[in-house]
Amino acid sequence: MHKQPDKPSFFEKLATAIVDRRNLIFFLYLCALIFSLFSQGWVKVCNDLTQYLPENTETRQGLTIMEDEFITYGTARIMLSNVTYDMAANLAAELASIDGVTSVSFGNGTEQDTPEEIAEYFKGSDALLSVTFDGEETDPISLSAMEEIKQRLAPYDASIDSTVGDSQAETLDQEMQVIFAVSVVIIVLVLGLTSHSFAEVPVLLLTFGAAALLNMGTNFLLGEISFVSDSVTVVLQLALAIDYAIILLHRFLEARQHTLDDRSACITALSAAIPAIFSSSLTTISGLAAMMFMQFRIGFDMGLILIKAICFSLLSVFTLMPGLLILFSKAMEKTQHRNFVPSIERWGRFAVKARYVSIPIFAVCLILGFWMSNQCPYVYGYSQLTTSRQSESQIAQEKVRETFGTQNIAALLVPKGDYDSEKALLNRLEQYDQIDYAMGLSNIEAMDGYTLTDALTPRQFAEMTDLDYEVVCLLYTAYAAQNENYGQIVGGIDDYTVPLMDLFLFAYEQEEAGYFSLEEDATEELNDMYQQLTDARDQMLGTHYTRMLLQLNLPEEGEETFQFLQTIHQEAEQYYDSDQIYLVGDSTSDYDLSVSFSRDNVMISVLSVVFVILVLLFTFQSVGLPVLLILIIQGSILFNFSFPGLTQSPIFFLSYLIVTSIQMGANIDYAIVISSWYKELKTAMPPKKAIVKALELSFPTVLTSGSILASAGFLIGKLSTEGTIVGIGECLSRGTLISMFLVMFVLPQILLLGDTIVEKTSFRVNMPEAKHRTSGTIYVNGRVRGRISGIVDANIQGVIHGDVSALMGTGSYQEAPPSEEENDHETNP
């Protein structure tokens, strides 16, 4: 026997190194996984979507100013059911005594309230208490006080509407653990039905489990991640990347039929699978990369983490799974079972026959889908979102808001120092019917009808406080000296006016320093006033800005609300420069998100299509075929979002952006699988038979991957209580099912009818091919083109006896050991 063996290719060398060093790889993975078990606890999770707003938005700039210059004390609204008026008043007094609680208000605290005013805080047997804490919502003193409040209210029917102690991250984490556990059960069932042996399932699960843990364990390197990314990444990673492991598994099972040992089969399978899997992953990565160009930076956050998840999945498949395949090889032989996936040959023939009817219907539906998806009612806040399940805090919040209404509060930030302009602006704003109240330092009453910022003369201050006039004059003189207003001292202090708040704070400091003393009653009154003033100053007066609070009686979002925000700006611009005015609140956040959405929507739609087309262009070396594939997936996206457009069900804008990217990047793989098989098979059989066969060969892959992704999305949509996550799950599940139907029914018809377009737009990139020269007995599985005792260009699966000089387009070959007859022939010529 004479043979000229080829020099191993790069992928063959790489596969050999990975397989032969599998024990070392096992050890390295074990160390990395142990590290990841600990490091996943270091990840910081951000629960506030506004943190990801573009830096140039008004809300983001205003929030930064408020974080730097103001204290925002935690608050809570507590509804007591089945109580009397006196019981509610007594409970308010009891809760006010808790350490960490600044105040608990039940109404206005007066007996002169009108029935209409009483109805605002007491309806039937329901009472509303308003609580203010000593710290911000995440401060330990506020959290401790909230726990004490819950214990005191345990015997009562109480509902608490507050962000204090409401850990969204913890709730989501618990929910996702349940979702992940159920997803694993479903995946095991799906893999068990679509696999060839039961022992394949642990190989796939171990491979994915390692990739998921590595991804979670490295998230701390990114600093802080969003709660959306933290919660859904692991489930989406499982659904998006399971294909890669299945491809390598099928390659291994195929190669093992034609090789003598598991090692050789694994090397052959891995060397062929690496480029195939990497090419398949590019479309998914392209779709996710499009998310990273969003103005709303949560897209960058989620896109980056999901791309990292895909990369770890690839790494696990290429390095860990080969060793697992060899380790479980014997078990896979012993646990083989019959094929449970049904034949769909009849379905394929029906799809071919219906092409002249289905394609026109698809075209009409495409136009309708475009129109209906544009009617989709996007929302930018949580006020209109509903979920199948609700957490305890959500149920309590809904009860409070249904009985006593919602609160829509906006903060208006303007430059500090001009109390007159501030007072005039507050007076103008209060005249609008859309504002229940406008509160700032300039209209908060201190004593005797004077507000905190009213400027008083010494005579007015003495009459208001009942202090000796000479003592007050000395106080004014000291204040003028400290502020270097010496002209007032020389010219006479009688006409000198000082804002009431500033003078009270100065008087407290002087009394504390011992420069003058007051009677016990006056000292106590001064101390009480000082506490109220410092609280007001911390909340309302910053280093450079003053803050006003506006209670709007408008919905959180909507055209009317967004227009009125502009009206507030116009009023403020009569007193301050427009570039120094910031309006901050849920409504302004929703408005900024709506503005960025219009840009992000176009950006993601264009980039995801462009990126995927570029990948497909070089994969299929045709201009027409990528366009046909994109048409199918883009149609599935339009049909997917036609449902909320048709039912007018609100959908969170972020859910749309994320699902659009994932659907374009992941579901396109189904179309690629069918197109690849069709392109290969039609060289050996008529196009109609080729497409039917391509559907049958692709169905297990599409069924496995699609059912897992659809199930994962369905579970997220039904078991989560977070509106953003629910929207992602529902749309992803529905979109995947639509994509599966279109690629299994409409795509074959488009490929048949578009064959001419594909062929005329094809081009060829001259790529080096490995030419194999050998002779003897060779096991062949794949497409071979060359000379084998004649010219061959076909799909071959079997054994060749003779001389081979051929180009291997796809598939693999393995030289067989010489038989006894061949050995005898060589030794006895």
PDB file of C-alpha atoms in Angstrom, residues 9 13 181 197 267 282 409 451 466 550 561 587 722 818:
ATOM      1  CA  SER A   9      -4.314  21.225   9.540  1.00  0.00           C
ATOM      2  CA  LYS A  13      -3.440  20.134  15.654  1.00  0.00           C
ATOM      3  CA  ALA A 181     -34.495  24.874  38.033  1.00  0.00           C
ATOM      4  CA  SER A 197     -28.728   8.081  24.247  1.00  0.00           C
ATOM      5  CA  ILE A 267     -10.271  14.799  17.331  1.00  0.00           C
ATOM      6  CA  LEU A 282     -21.140  34.966  14.860  1.00  0.00           C
ATOM      7  CA  ILE A 409     -43.909  63.616  42.298  1.00  0.00           C
ATOM      8  CA  THR A 451     -42.364  81.321  55.340  1.00  0.00           C
ATOM      9  CA  ASP A 466     -41.583  87.040  71.884  1.00  0.00           C
ATOM     10  CA  LEU A 550     -44.347  69.138  42.676  1.00  0.00           C
ATOM     11  CA  THR A 561     -48.007  64.411  30.928  1.00  0.00           C
ATOM     12  CA  SER A 587     -42.432  61.166  34.396  1.00  0.00           C
ATOM     13  CA  GLU A 722     -40.560  42.118  37.363  1.00  0.00           C
ATOM     14  CA  PRO A 818      -4.382  -2.502   6.759  1.00  0.00           C
TER      15      PRO A 818
END
